[in-house]
Amino acid sequence: MRLILLGPPGAGKGTQAHRLIVKYGIVQLSTGDMLRAAVAAKTEIGLKAKSVMDAGSLVSDDIVNAIIAERVDQPDCANGFILDGYPRTLQQADSTEAMLRSKGLKLDHVIEMRVDDDVLVHRVSGRYTCANCGAVYHDTDRKPRTEGVCDDCGHSNFKRRPDDNADVMRTRLRAYYKETSPLVGYYHCKGILSFIDGMKSIDEVTADLQAILEGAP
Ligand code: AP5
Ligand code: ZN
């Protein structure tokens, strides 16, 4: 199964991808996570991307297209994957299509997650993640069952992102509506677009996603 989770920053793409990979035995390909790893490792790409990401703008298409094309060739992608945060421009969508076609593959689903802007800002401002396994938490809405201990892996090392503040979030939202939201029409025309109400609870959103992936009416 190959799918795209499409939605603005804070829509819950990473949260849901983390659940779906366990259920379906597929991998999560998050360009945001890959770029943050490159920044942390101070690679050439990381050095180029850091200031762009910190400002909330989009990294160049060439960089992210190359990262994804290389990643999709890894053996762990053979069962399928979730593209989380990619593609984000029409150029990236075209590149995805060409890349998959060249490998004889196709996308099964593109699912748009819809959430109101004020809720997105609230979610992102309170977000932190487990540095060990990537599980996503929130200061008020989704705390670990035991304070300071990750529910999923038991580690106690959490981190926050430098771009998760209200100012940078405004730029990220502008980039989403200008560059990424046209992908809704693009995939609608291809007949593979569904949408879900991302304002529902995390469990309800997971159930709605599973219903789409398992073809429930
Ligand atoms: P990226 O890392 O992709 O970030 P993003 O798209 O801004 O998305 P987020 O990770 O912020 O949100 P999410 O939808 O995953 O939400 P989450 O599940 O964490 O990109 C970062 C930067 O990298 C970009 O700005 C750009 O510079 C660069 N970049 C990346 N990809 C690129 C590309 N393809 N092209 C160019 N540049 C690129 O949830 C958020 C919070 O809400 C959490 O606290 C969670 O617990 C909570 N939450 C989730 N769901 C719910 C719910 N249903 N109810 C209540 N709370 C919820
Ligand atoms: Zn963890």
Short mmCIF file of C-alpha atoms and ligand atoms in Angstrom, two decimals:
data_model
loop_
_atom_site.label_atom_id
_atom_site.label_comp_id
_atom_site.label_asym_id
_atom_site.label_seq_id
_atom_site.Cartn_x
_atom_site.Cartn_y
_atom_site.Cartn_z
CA MET A 1 0.00 0.00 0.00
CA ARG A 2 1.32 3.43 -0.97
CA LEU A 3 -0.40 6.56 0.28
CA ILE A 4 0.02 10.26 0.84
CA LEU A 5 -1.20 12.03 3.98
CA LEU A 6 -1.87 15.56 2.83
CA GLY A 7 -2.61 18.36 5.27
CA PRO A 8 -1.38 21.57 6.86
CA PRO A 9 1.22 21.68 9.64
CA GLY A 10 -0.29 20.18 12.79
CA ALA A 11 -3.07 18.32 10.96
CA GLY A 12 -1.94 15.05 12.56
CA LYS A 13 -0.06 13.48 9.64
CA GLY A 14 2.86 12.29 11.76
CA THR A 15 0.61 11.11 14.61
CA GLN A 16 -1.51 9.01 12.28
CA ALA A 17 1.41 7.76 10.17
CA HIS A 18 3.03 6.46 13.36
CA ARG A 19 -0.09 4.35 14.02
CA LEU A 20 -0.67 3.16 10.45
CA ILE A 21 2.87 1.86 9.94
CA VAL A 22 2.40 -0.47 12.91
CA LYS A 23 -0.99 -1.71 11.71
CA TYR A 24 -0.11 -2.20 8.03
CA GLY A 25 3.61 -3.08 8.22
CA ILE A 26 4.62 -0.22 5.93
CA VAL A 27 7.11 2.59 6.45
CA GLN A 28 6.67 6.32 7.07
CA LEU A 29 8.62 8.61 4.75
CA SER A 30 8.58 12.05 6.34
CA THR A 31 10.63 14.63 4.44
CA GLY A 32 10.46 16.85 7.53
CA ASP A 33 12.08 14.11 9.68
CA MET A 34 14.68 13.37 7.01
CA LEU A 35 15.59 17.04 6.69
CA ARG A 36 15.77 17.45 10.49
CA ALA A 37 18.14 14.43 10.60
CA ALA A 38 20.28 16.10 7.91
CA VAL A 39 20.31 19.34 9.94
CA ALA A 40 21.34 17.46 13.10
CA ALA A 41 24.10 15.62 11.20
CA LYS A 42 25.26 18.92 9.62
CA THR A 43 25.34 17.37 6.14
CA GLU A 44 25.54 19.62 3.07
CA ILE A 45 21.75 19.34 2.62
CA GLY A 46 21.19 19.98 6.33
CA LEU A 47 23.31 23.14 6.24
CA LYS A 48 21.31 24.43 3.26
CA ALA A 49 17.92 23.49 4.74
CA LYS A 50 18.27 24.75 8.31
CA SER A 51 17.58 28.45 7.87
CA VAL A 52 14.74 27.75 5.42
CA MET A 53 13.04 25.35 7.85
CA ASP A 54 13.57 27.60 10.88
CA ALA A 55 11.81 30.39 8.94
CA GLY A 56 8.88 28.11 8.01
CA SER A 57 9.46 28.25 4.24
CA LEU A 58 9.79 25.32 1.86
CA VAL A 59 13.11 23.68 1.03
CA SER A 60 13.81 23.47 -2.73
CA ASP A 61 11.99 20.87 -4.78
CA ASP A 62 15.27 19.42 -6.12
CA ILE A 63 16.52 18.60 -2.64
CA VAL A 64 13.37 16.85 -1.38
CA ASN A 65 12.71 15.05 -4.69
CA ALA A 66 16.21 13.57 -4.56
CA ILE A 67 15.84 12.54 -0.90
CA ILE A 68 12.57 10.72 -1.58
CA ALA A 69 13.71 9.05 -4.82
CA GLU A 70 16.69 7.58 -3.00
CA ARG A 71 14.66 6.51 0.05
CA VAL A 72 11.95 4.72 -1.96
CA ASP A 73 14.62 2.40 -3.39
CA GLN A 74 15.49 1.01 0.06
CA PRO A 75 14.34 -2.60 0.67
CA ASP A 76 12.07 -1.65 3.62
CA CYS A 77 9.83 0.30 1.22
CA ALA A 78 8.95 -2.82 -0.78
CA ASN A 79 5.77 -3.48 1.27
CA GLY A 80 4.55 0.07 0.85
CA PHE A 81 4.93 3.48 2.43
CA ILE A 82 3.20 6.58 3.73
CA LEU A 83 4.43 9.87 2.31
CA ASP A 84 4.11 12.37 5.19
CA GLY A 85 4.80 16.00 4.26
CA TYR A 86 5.70 15.11 0.67
CA PRO A 87 4.79 16.07 -2.03
CA ARG A 88 4.20 19.71 -1.07
CA THR A 89 4.25 21.51 -4.42
CA LEU A 90 2.82 20.69 -7.85
CA GLN A 91 6.38 20.16 -9.07
CA GLN A 92 6.95 17.59 -6.30
CA ALA A 93 3.66 15.87 -7.17
CA ASP A 94 4.74 15.56 -10.82
CA SER A 95 8.13 14.27 -9.71
CA THR A 96 6.45 11.67 -7.45
CA GLU A 97 4.30 10.45 -10.29
CA ALA A 98 7.25 10.17 -12.69
CA MET A 99 9.42 8.46 -10.08
CA LEU A 100 6.75 5.85 -9.23
CA ARG A 101 5.88 5.26 -12.88
CA SER A 102 9.55 4.58 -13.67
CA LYS A 103 9.49 1.83 -11.04
CA GLY A 104 6.16 0.37 -12.22
CA LEU A 105 4.45 1.56 -9.00
CA LYS A 106 1.40 3.70 -8.29
CA LEU A 107 -0.27 5.51 -5.41
CA ASP A 108 -3.31 3.81 -3.86
CA HIS A 109 -4.65 6.71 -1.79
CA VAL A 110 -4.17 10.41 -1.13
CA ILE A 111 -5.97 11.46 2.03
CA GLU A 112 -6.48 15.11 2.87
CA MET A 113 -6.72 15.87 6.61
CA ARG A 114 -8.83 19.00 7.23
CA VAL A 115 -8.33 21.06 10.40
CA ASP A 116 -9.18 24.70 11.27
CA ASP A 117 -6.22 27.13 11.44
CA ASP A 118 -6.70 28.16 15.10
CA VAL A 119 -6.64 24.49 16.15
CA LEU A 120 -3.47 23.93 14.09
CA VAL A 121 -1.67 26.76 15.90
CA HIS A 122 -2.75 25.37 19.30
CA ARG A 123 -1.58 21.84 18.40
CA VAL A 124 1.81 22.86 17.05
CA SER A 125 2.59 25.26 19.91
CA GLY A 126 2.15 22.44 22.48
CA ARG A 127 3.78 19.62 20.55
CA TYR A 128 6.76 17.51 21.64
CA THR A 129 7.98 14.12 20.47
CA CYS A 130 9.86 11.14 21.85
CA ALA A 131 13.47 11.49 20.71
CA ASN A 132 13.79 7.70 20.66
CA CYS A 133 10.74 6.43 18.74
CA GLY A 134 9.07 9.56 17.33
CA ALA A 135 5.75 9.20 19.22
CA VAL A 136 3.97 12.58 19.27
CA TYR A 137 2.60 14.27 22.44
CA HIS A 138 1.02 17.58 23.40
CA ASP A 139 1.41 19.71 26.56
CA THR A 140 -2.30 19.69 27.40
CA ASP A 141 -4.09 17.41 24.93
CA ARG A 142 -2.00 14.27 24.79
CA LYS A 143 0.36 13.64 27.66
CA PRO A 144 2.13 10.30 28.22
CA ARG A 145 0.25 8.01 30.67
CA THR A 146 3.19 8.28 33.08
CA GLU A 147 4.60 11.80 33.16
CA GLY A 148 7.98 12.02 31.41
CA VAL A 149 7.90 8.44 30.05
CA CYS A 150 7.04 7.60 26.44
CA ASP A 151 3.96 5.32 26.24
CA ASP A 152 5.33 3.50 23.21
CA CYS A 153 8.97 2.81 24.05
CA GLY A 154 9.50 3.69 27.75
CA HIS A 155 12.28 6.22 27.06
CA SER A 156 12.34 9.61 28.81
CA ASN A 157 13.99 11.80 26.23
CA PHE A 158 11.67 14.29 24.53
CA LYS A 159 12.35 17.12 22.08
CA ARG A 160 10.66 20.18 20.60
CA ARG A 161 11.06 21.71 17.15
CA PRO A 162 12.45 25.23 16.63
CA ASP A 163 9.73 25.99 14.04
CA ASP A 164 6.86 25.12 16.44
CA ASN A 165 5.88 28.62 17.54
CA ALA A 166 3.02 30.93 16.55
CA ASP A 167 5.18 33.30 14.44
CA VAL A 168 6.83 30.66 12.27
CA MET A 169 3.54 28.79 12.12
CA ARG A 170 1.98 31.73 10.27
CA THR A 171 4.63 31.39 7.53
CA ARG A 172 4.17 27.60 7.42
CA LEU A 173 0.41 28.00 6.97
CA ARG A 174 0.91 30.58 4.21
CA ALA A 175 3.26 28.16 2.43
CA TYR A 176 0.68 25.39 2.80
CA TYR A 177 -2.21 27.37 1.31
CA LYS A 178 -0.10 28.84 -1.51
CA GLU A 179 2.09 25.88 -2.52
CA THR A 180 0.50 22.68 -1.18
CA SER A 181 -3.29 23.11 -1.18
CA PRO A 182 -3.39 23.02 -5.04
CA LEU A 183 -2.49 19.34 -4.69
CA VAL A 184 -6.05 18.69 -3.49
CA GLY A 185 -7.38 19.50 -6.97
CA TYR A 186 -4.47 17.68 -8.61
CA TYR A 187 -5.24 14.37 -6.87
CA HIS A 188 -9.00 14.85 -7.07
CA CYS A 189 -8.62 14.91 -10.87
CA LYS A 190 -6.71 11.63 -10.66
CA GLY A 191 -9.60 10.04 -8.73
CA ILE A 192 -7.52 8.90 -5.73
CA LEU A 193 -8.35 11.69 -3.24
CA SER A 194 -10.36 11.18 -0.04
CA PHE A 195 -10.69 13.53 2.88
CA ILE A 196 -11.19 13.11 6.58
CA ASP A 197 -12.21 15.45 9.38
CA GLY A 198 -8.93 15.93 11.25
CA MET A 199 -10.72 17.90 14.00
CA LYS A 200 -11.98 14.64 15.52
CA SER A 201 -10.09 12.85 18.29
CA ILE A 202 -6.88 11.00 17.42
CA ASP A 203 -8.63 7.60 17.80
CA GLU A 204 -11.58 8.69 15.64
CA VAL A 205 -9.24 9.96 12.93
CA THR A 206 -7.36 6.64 12.96
CA ALA A 207 -10.66 4.77 12.58
CA ASP A 208 -11.71 7.01 9.66
CA LEU A 209 -8.34 6.50 7.95
CA GLN A 210 -8.57 2.74 8.37
CA ALA A 211 -12.07 2.74 6.90
CA ILE A 212 -10.71 4.44 3.78
CA LEU A 213 -7.67 2.19 3.51
CA GLU A 214 -9.74 -0.94 3.97
CA GLY A 215 -12.34 0.21 1.47
CA ALA A 216 -15.33 0.49 3.86
CA PRO A 217 -18.32 2.26 2.26
P1 AP5 B 1 7.24 18.81 8.43
O1 AP5 B 1 8.11 18.15 9.41
O2 AP5 B 1 6.66 18.01 7.32
O3 AP5 B 1 6.11 19.57 9.23
P2 AP5 B 1 4.60 19.99 8.86
O4 AP5 B 1 4.03 19.64 7.55
O5 AP5 B 1 4.63 21.43 9.17
O6 AP5 B 1 3.75 19.08 9.69
P3 AP5 B 1 3.88 18.82 11.19
O7 AP5 B 1 4.91 17.77 11.44
O8 AP5 B 1 4.07 20.13 11.92
O9 AP5 B 1 2.42 18.34 11.56
P4 AP5 B 1 1.69 16.94 11.51
O10 AP5 B 1 0.56 17.05 10.55
O11 AP5 B 1 2.65 15.80 11.32
O12 AP5 B 1 1.07 16.93 12.98
P5 AP5 B 1 1.38 15.99 14.25
O13 AP5 B 1 0.91 14.62 13.99
O14 AP5 B 1 2.80 16.16 14.69
O15 AP5 B 1 8.03 20.01 7.73
C1 AP5 B 1 8.84 20.90 8.48
C2 AP5 B 1 9.61 21.80 7.52
O16 AP5 B 1 10.49 20.99 6.70
C3 AP5 B 1 8.77 22.59 6.51
O17 AP5 B 1 8.29 23.80 7.06
C4 AP5 B 1 9.78 22.79 5.36
O18 AP5 B 1 10.68 23.81 5.67
C5 AP5 B 1 10.55 21.47 5.35
N1 AP5 B 1 9.96 20.46 4.46
C6 AP5 B 1 9.47 19.23 4.84
N2 AP5 B 1 8.99 18.56 3.77
C7 AP5 B 1 9.19 19.38 2.69
C8 AP5 B 1 8.88 19.26 1.31
N3 AP5 B 1 8.28 18.15 0.82
N4 AP5 B 1 9.17 20.29 0.51
C9 AP5 B 1 9.79 21.41 0.96
N5 AP5 B 1 10.10 21.59 2.28
C10 AP5 B 1 9.80 20.58 3.12
O19 AP5 B 1 0.40 16.66 15.32
C11 AP5 B 1 0.63 17.98 15.81
C12 AP5 B 1 0.17 18.08 17.29
O20 AP5 B 1 -1.25 17.91 17.34
C13 AP5 B 1 0.75 17.00 18.21
O21 AP5 B 1 1.03 17.56 19.46
C14 AP5 B 1 -0.36 15.93 18.32
O22 AP5 B 1 -0.32 15.25 19.55
C15 AP5 B 1 -1.62 16.79 18.16
N6 AP5 B 1 -2.70 16.09 17.47
C16 AP5 B 1 -2.59 15.35 16.32
N7 AP5 B 1 -3.81 14.89 15.94
C17 AP5 B 1 -4.70 15.37 16.85
C18 AP5 B 1 -6.13 15.23 17.01
N8 AP5 B 1 -6.87 14.52 16.14
N9 AP5 B 1 -6.70 15.84 18.06
C19 AP5 B 1 -5.95 16.56 18.95
N10 AP5 B 1 -4.60 16.71 18.87
C20 AP5 B 1 -3.99 16.12 17.83
ZN ZN B 2 9.12 6.65 22.46
#
